[in-house]
Coordinates of C-alpha atoms in Angstrom, one line a residue:
I17 CA -16.6 -17.6 30.3
H18 CA -20.0 -19.2 30.2
G19 CA -21.3 -17.5 33.3
E20 CA -18.4 -18.2 35.6
V21 CA -18.3 -14.8 37.3
D22 CA -16.1 -15.8 40.2
R23 CA -13.4 -17.1 37.9
L24 CA -13.6 -14.0 35.7
A25 CA -13.3 -11.7 38.8
T26 CA -10.2 -13.7 39.9
L27 CA -8.7 -13.2 36.4
H28 CA -9.6 -9.5 36.4
D29 CA -7.9 -9.0 39.8
H30 CA -4.8 -10.7 38.4
L31 CA -4.7 -8.6 35.2
A32 CA -5.6 -5.3 36.8
S33 CA -2.2 -4.6 38.4
R34 CA -0.3 -5.7 35.2
F35 CA -2.3 -3.8 32.5
N36 CA -0.1 -1.1 31.2
V37 CA -0.5 1.6 28.6
R38 CA -0.4 0.1 25.1
D39 CA -1.5 -3.3 26.3
R40 CA -4.7 -4.7 24.8
I41 CA -7.3 -7.1 26.2
V42 CA -9.6 -9.1 23.9
Y43 CA -12.6 -11.0 25.2
L44 CA -13.4 -13.9 22.8
G45 CA -17.2 -14.2 23.4
N46 CA -19.7 -16.6 25.0
Y47 CA -19.9 -14.6 28.2
L48 CA -23.1 -16.0 29.7
G49 CA -24.0 -19.5 30.9
V50 CA -27.4 -21.1 30.1
E51 CA -27.5 -22.7 33.5
S52 CA -25.8 -19.9 35.4
K53 CA -27.7 -17.9 38.0
H54 CA -25.0 -15.1 38.0
N55 CA -25.3 -13.8 34.4
A56 CA -26.3 -10.3 35.5
A57 CA -23.4 -10.2 38.0
L58 CA -21.1 -11.3 35.2
I59 CA -22.0 -8.4 32.9
D60 CA -21.6 -6.1 35.9
E61 CA -18.1 -7.5 36.4
I62 CA -17.1 -6.9 32.8
L63 CA -18.4 -3.4 32.9
A64 CA -16.7 -2.6 36.2
F65 CA -13.4 -3.9 35.0
R66 CA -13.6 -1.8 31.9
S67 CA -14.3 1.3 34.0
A68 CA -11.3 0.4 36.2
L69 CA -9.0 0.1 33.2
M70 CA -10.3 3.2 31.6
S71 CA -9.4 5.2 34.7
K72 CA -5.8 4.5 34.0
T73 CA -4.0 7.4 32.3
G74 CA -3.3 6.6 28.7
V75 CA -5.8 3.7 28.3
E76 CA -8.0 4.2 25.2
P77 CA -11.5 2.7 24.6
S78 CA -10.1 0.7 21.7
D79 CA -7.6 -1.1 24.0
I80 CA -10.5 -3.2 25.3
V81 CA -12.2 -5.3 22.7
Y82 CA -15.3 -7.6 23.0
L83 CA -16.0 -10.2 20.4
R84 CA -19.4 -11.7 19.8
G85 CA -19.4 -15.4 20.6
A86 CA -22.0 -17.8 19.1
A87 CA -24.5 -16.9 21.9
E88 CA -24.0 -13.1 21.3
E89 CA -24.3 -13.5 17.5
A90 CA -27.5 -15.6 18.1
W91 CA -28.9 -12.8 20.3
Q92 CA -28.2 -10.3 17.6
R93 CA -30.2 -12.5 15.2
V94 CA -33.0 -12.9 17.6
M95 CA -33.3 -9.1 17.6
R96 CA -33.9 -9.3 13.9
L97 CA -36.1 -12.4 14.0
Q98 CA -38.9 -10.7 12.1
F99 CA -36.7 -10.7 9.0
A100 CA -35.8 -14.4 9.1
P101 CA -37.3 -16.5 6.2
N102 CA -38.3 -19.1 8.8
P103 CA -38.5 -17.6 12.3
T104 CA -39.1 -20.9 14.0
Q105 CA -36.0 -22.5 12.5
A106 CA -33.9 -19.4 13.2
L107 CA -35.0 -19.4 16.8
D108 CA -34.2 -23.1 17.2
K109 CA -30.7 -22.4 15.9
A110 CA -30.3 -19.5 18.3
L111 CA -31.4 -21.6 21.3
A112 CA -28.9 -24.3 20.3
S113 CA -26.2 -21.6 20.4
G114 CA -26.9 -20.5 23.9
V115 CA -29.3 -17.5 23.4
E116 CA -31.5 -18.9 26.2
A117 CA -29.0 -17.3 28.6
Y118 CA -29.9 -13.9 27.3
L119 CA -33.6 -14.6 27.4
R120 CA -33.4 -15.7 31.0
L121 CA -31.2 -12.7 31.9
Y122 CA -34.1 -10.4 30.9
G123 CA -36.8 -12.6 32.4
V124 CA -38.2 -13.8 29.1
S125 CA -40.1 -17.1 28.9
I126 CA -38.7 -19.7 26.5
N127 CA -42.1 -21.1 25.8
D128 CA -43.5 -17.6 25.1
T129 CA -40.6 -16.9 22.8
K130 CA -41.3 -20.1 20.8
S131 CA -45.0 -19.1 20.6
V132 CA -44.2 -15.6 19.3
A133 CA -41.9 -17.1 16.6
R134 CA -44.9 -18.9 15.2
A135 CA -47.2 -15.8 15.4
G136 CA -46.2 -13.8 12.4
S137 CA -44.0 -10.8 11.6
M138 CA -46.2 -8.2 13.4
A139 CA -46.3 -10.1 16.6
I140 CA -42.6 -10.8 16.4
T141 CA -41.8 -7.1 15.8
R142 CA -43.8 -6.0 18.9
W143 CA -42.1 -8.7 21.0
I144 CA -38.6 -7.6 19.8
N145 CA -39.4 -4.0 20.7
Q146 CA -40.2 -5.2 24.2
L147 CA -36.8 -7.1 24.3
R148 CA -35.0 -3.9 23.3
V149 CA -36.6 -2.0 26.2
L150 CA -35.6 -4.7 28.7
Q151 CA -32.0 -4.6 27.4
R152 CA -32.0 -0.8 27.4
N153 CA -33.2 -0.7 31.0
A154 CA -30.3 -2.8 32.2
L155 CA -27.6 -0.2 32.8
G156 CA -24.7 -0.7 30.4
H157 CA -26.1 -3.7 28.6
E158 CA -27.1 -2.1 25.3
S159 CA -23.8 -0.2 25.0
L160 CA -21.8 -3.4 25.7
M161 CA -23.7 -5.4 23.0
C162 CA -23.4 -2.6 20.5
S163 CA -19.6 -2.5 21.1
M164 CA -19.1 -6.2 20.3
R165 CA -17.3 -7.1 17.1
R166 CA -17.0 -10.1 14.8
A167 CA -13.2 -10.4 15.0
A168 CA -10.2 -8.4 16.0
Y169 CA -6.6 -8.1 14.6
T170 CA -3.4 -6.4 15.6
G171 CA -1.9 -3.6 13.5
A172 CA 1.0 -4.8 11.4
S173 CA 4.2 -3.1 10.2
T174 CA 5.6 -3.8 6.8
D175 CA 7.7 -6.7 8.1
Q176 CA 5.3 -8.2 10.5
Q177 CA 2.2 -10.4 10.2
R178 CA -1.0 -9.7 12.1
M179 CA -2.5 -11.7 14.9
L180 CA -6.2 -12.5 14.4
F181 CA -8.7 -13.1 17.2
V182 CA -12.0 -14.9 16.4
P183 CA -14.8 -16.3 18.6
A184 CA -14.9 -19.9 17.5
G185 CA -13.8 -20.7 14.0
F186 CA -12.0 -19.5 10.8
D187 CA -12.1 -20.9 7.3
S188 CA -8.6 -20.5 5.9
S189 CA -10.0 -20.8 2.4
R190 CA -11.8 -17.5 2.7
S191 CA -10.7 -13.9 3.5
L192 CA -11.8 -12.4 6.8
E193 CA -14.4 -10.3 5.0
D194 CA -16.0 -13.5 3.5
Q195 CA -16.1 -15.6 6.6
A196 CA -19.9 -15.2 7.0
E197 CA -21.1 -17.7 9.7
A198 CA -17.7 -19.5 9.8
L199 CA -16.6 -17.4 12.7
W200 CA -19.2 -19.1 14.9
W201 CA -20.5 -22.2 13.0
T202 CA -18.4 -24.1 10.6
S203 CA -17.3 -27.6 9.7
A204 CA -13.9 -26.4 8.4
P205 CA -10.9 -27.4 10.5
F206 CA -9.5 -24.6 12.7
R207 CA -6.0 -24.0 11.3
V208 CA -3.8 -21.5 9.6
S209 CA -3.2 -22.6 6.0
G210 CA -3.3 -21.3 2.5
R211 CA -3.3 -17.5 2.1
A212 CA -4.0 -17.1 5.8
Q213 CA -0.4 -18.1 6.4
N214 CA 0.9 -15.0 4.6
L215 CA -1.5 -12.7 6.5
Y216 CA -1.5 -14.0 10.1
S217 CA 1.2 -15.0 12.5
R218 CA -1.4 -16.6 14.7
I219 CA -5.2 -17.0 14.9
V220 CA -6.7 -17.3 18.4
R221 CA -10.1 -18.5 19.2
G222 CA -12.0 -18.8 22.5
F223 CA -14.5 -21.6 22.0
D224 CA -14.3 -25.1 20.6
S225 CA -17.7 -26.5 19.9
V226 CA -16.5 -30.1 20.0
N227 CA -14.8 -29.6 23.4
S228 CA -11.3 -30.8 22.4
G229 CA -9.5 -28.7 25.0
A230 CA -6.9 -26.0 24.7
V231 CA -4.4 -26.0 21.9
L232 CA -1.4 -23.7 22.5
D233 CA 1.6 -24.8 20.5
E234 CA 0.3 -24.3 16.9
A235 CA -0.4 -21.3 14.7
A236 CA -4.1 -21.8 15.4
V237 CA -4.5 -21.3 19.2
T238 CA -7.6 -22.5 21.1
L239 CA -8.0 -20.9 24.6
D240 CA -10.9 -23.2 25.7
G241 CA -10.2 -25.1 28.9
G242 CA -13.9 -26.0 29.3
C243 CA -15.0 -23.0 31.5
G244 CA -18.7 -23.4 32.4
R245 CA -18.4 -27.2 31.6
G246 CA -16.2 -28.2 34.5
G247 CA -12.8 -26.8 33.3
P248 CA -10.8 -23.7 34.0
L249 CA -11.1 -20.2 32.5
M250 CA -8.1 -19.7 30.3
C251 CA -6.3 -16.5 29.2
G252 CA -3.2 -16.1 27.0
S253 CA -0.7 -13.3 26.9
F254 CA 0.9 -12.6 23.5
T255 CA 3.5 -10.2 22.2
P256 CA 2.5 -8.1 19.2
N257 CA 4.1 -10.5 16.7
G258 CA 2.1 -13.4 18.0
K259 CA 4.4 -15.1 20.5
L260 CA 2.5 -16.8 23.3
V261 CA 4.5 -15.8 26.5
E262 CA 2.2 -16.7 29.3
V263 CA -0.8 -19.0 30.1
I264 CA -3.2 -18.1 32.8
A265 CA -5.8 -20.6 34.1
V266 CA -8.5 -20.0 36.8
G267 CA -9.9 -23.3 38.2
G268 CA -12.3 -24.3 41.0
Q269 CA -12.3 -22.4 44.2
G270 CA -10.8 -19.4 42.4
A271 CA -7.4 -21.2 42.1
L272 CA -5.2 -19.2 39.7
E273 CA -2.1 -20.5 37.9
F274 CA 0.0 -18.5 35.5
T275 CA 3.2 -19.6 33.9
P276 CA 5.5 -18.6 31.0
Y277 CA 4.9 -20.6 27.9
E278 CA 6.6 -21.2 24.6
R279 CA 8.2 -24.3 23.2
E280 CA 11.1 -22.4 21.6
A281 CA 11.6 -20.1 24.6
A282 CA 14.4 -21.9 26.5
N283 CA 17.0 -19.2 25.7
D284 CA 14.7 -16.4 24.6
F285 CA 14.9 -13.2 26.6
H286 CA 12.3 -10.4 26.2
A287 CA 12.5 -6.8 27.3
A288 CA 9.6 -5.1 29.0
P289 CA 6.9 -4.4 28.2
E290 CA 6.7 -7.4 25.8
A291 CA 7.2 -9.8 28.7
F292 CA 8.2 -9.8 32.4
Y293 CA 10.7 -12.7 32.5
A294 CA 13.1 -15.0 30.7
P295 CA 11.2 -18.2 30.0
T296 CA 12.9 -21.6 30.6
V297 CA 12.3 -25.2 29.6
G298 CA 11.0 -25.8 33.1
D299 CA 8.4 -23.0 32.6
Y300 CA 7.2 -24.7 29.4
S301 CA 6.7 -28.0 31.4
R302 CA 4.6 -26.2 34.0
A303 CA 2.5 -24.6 31.2
L304 CA 1.9 -28.1 29.7
A305 CA 0.7 -29.2 33.1
V306 CA -1.9 -26.5 33.0
V307 CA -3.1 -27.6 29.6
E308 CA -3.2 -31.2 30.6
E309 CA -5.3 -30.3 33.6
A310 CA -7.8 -28.6 31.2
A311 CA -7.8 -31.7 29.0
R312 CA -8.7 -33.9 32.0
Y313 CA -11.6 -31.7 32.8
M314 CA -12.8 -32.0 29.2
S315 CA -12.5 -35.8 29.1
A316 CA -14.3 -36.1 32.4

């Protein structure tokens, strides 16, 4: 999302009337923008939308999932900076991951933060306690951060693979429990291979650090249209077995496009609530146009 509160509000308005009992929504991280002036409003929008969904009969707290993106993971590590072997290096890595947005959100000076990182563990501990107070005093912020998870996956029946949702990366040579930093920072290619093929029907991520644009027609899906960097905010709708049935994109001026999507969906009919239409080849072409527009934003 990267601080684009207007685009997020447009997407929320679109989803609000369509969200039904047993639906799930997964946010894939990187909520704030380093240069955005609307980060506080963005968190308010996320919390307000959660409250609106929770007011619907039958909606459970577990139906709304927030993942930690690289910026949120970096913020968590800043909150434990006194335990880092080299606090200065740890802070530099956190700043490179976008943690500056959270420091600015709470009115914390970047220069003061760098000075504290060089001041020793006692000074860092006192400073972190002050950070915790600032976060706690912002209504709903601490609860939201504490609810964020590393990854999410769907439940699977005996004859069905799971879908896996991650913030930015996944190393197929490791199990989910052994990913360590690979969920946020990795040089491994993002793909479904090896033993991951037997476990997951699809792996979906929200951020591509090299800005390659959205990838929708593979087992490893990237829903990064470049939001916060000139491109649209993207959302995908999936059936429980991992089929991508709709692409939603919110561009400049709040322009919203949504279209059915799936390469093999020309004669594929779905019954509600899995989908709301019978996709056609023409629908797939329109979906490709949305992806190509996102790619143009990235190349520009």
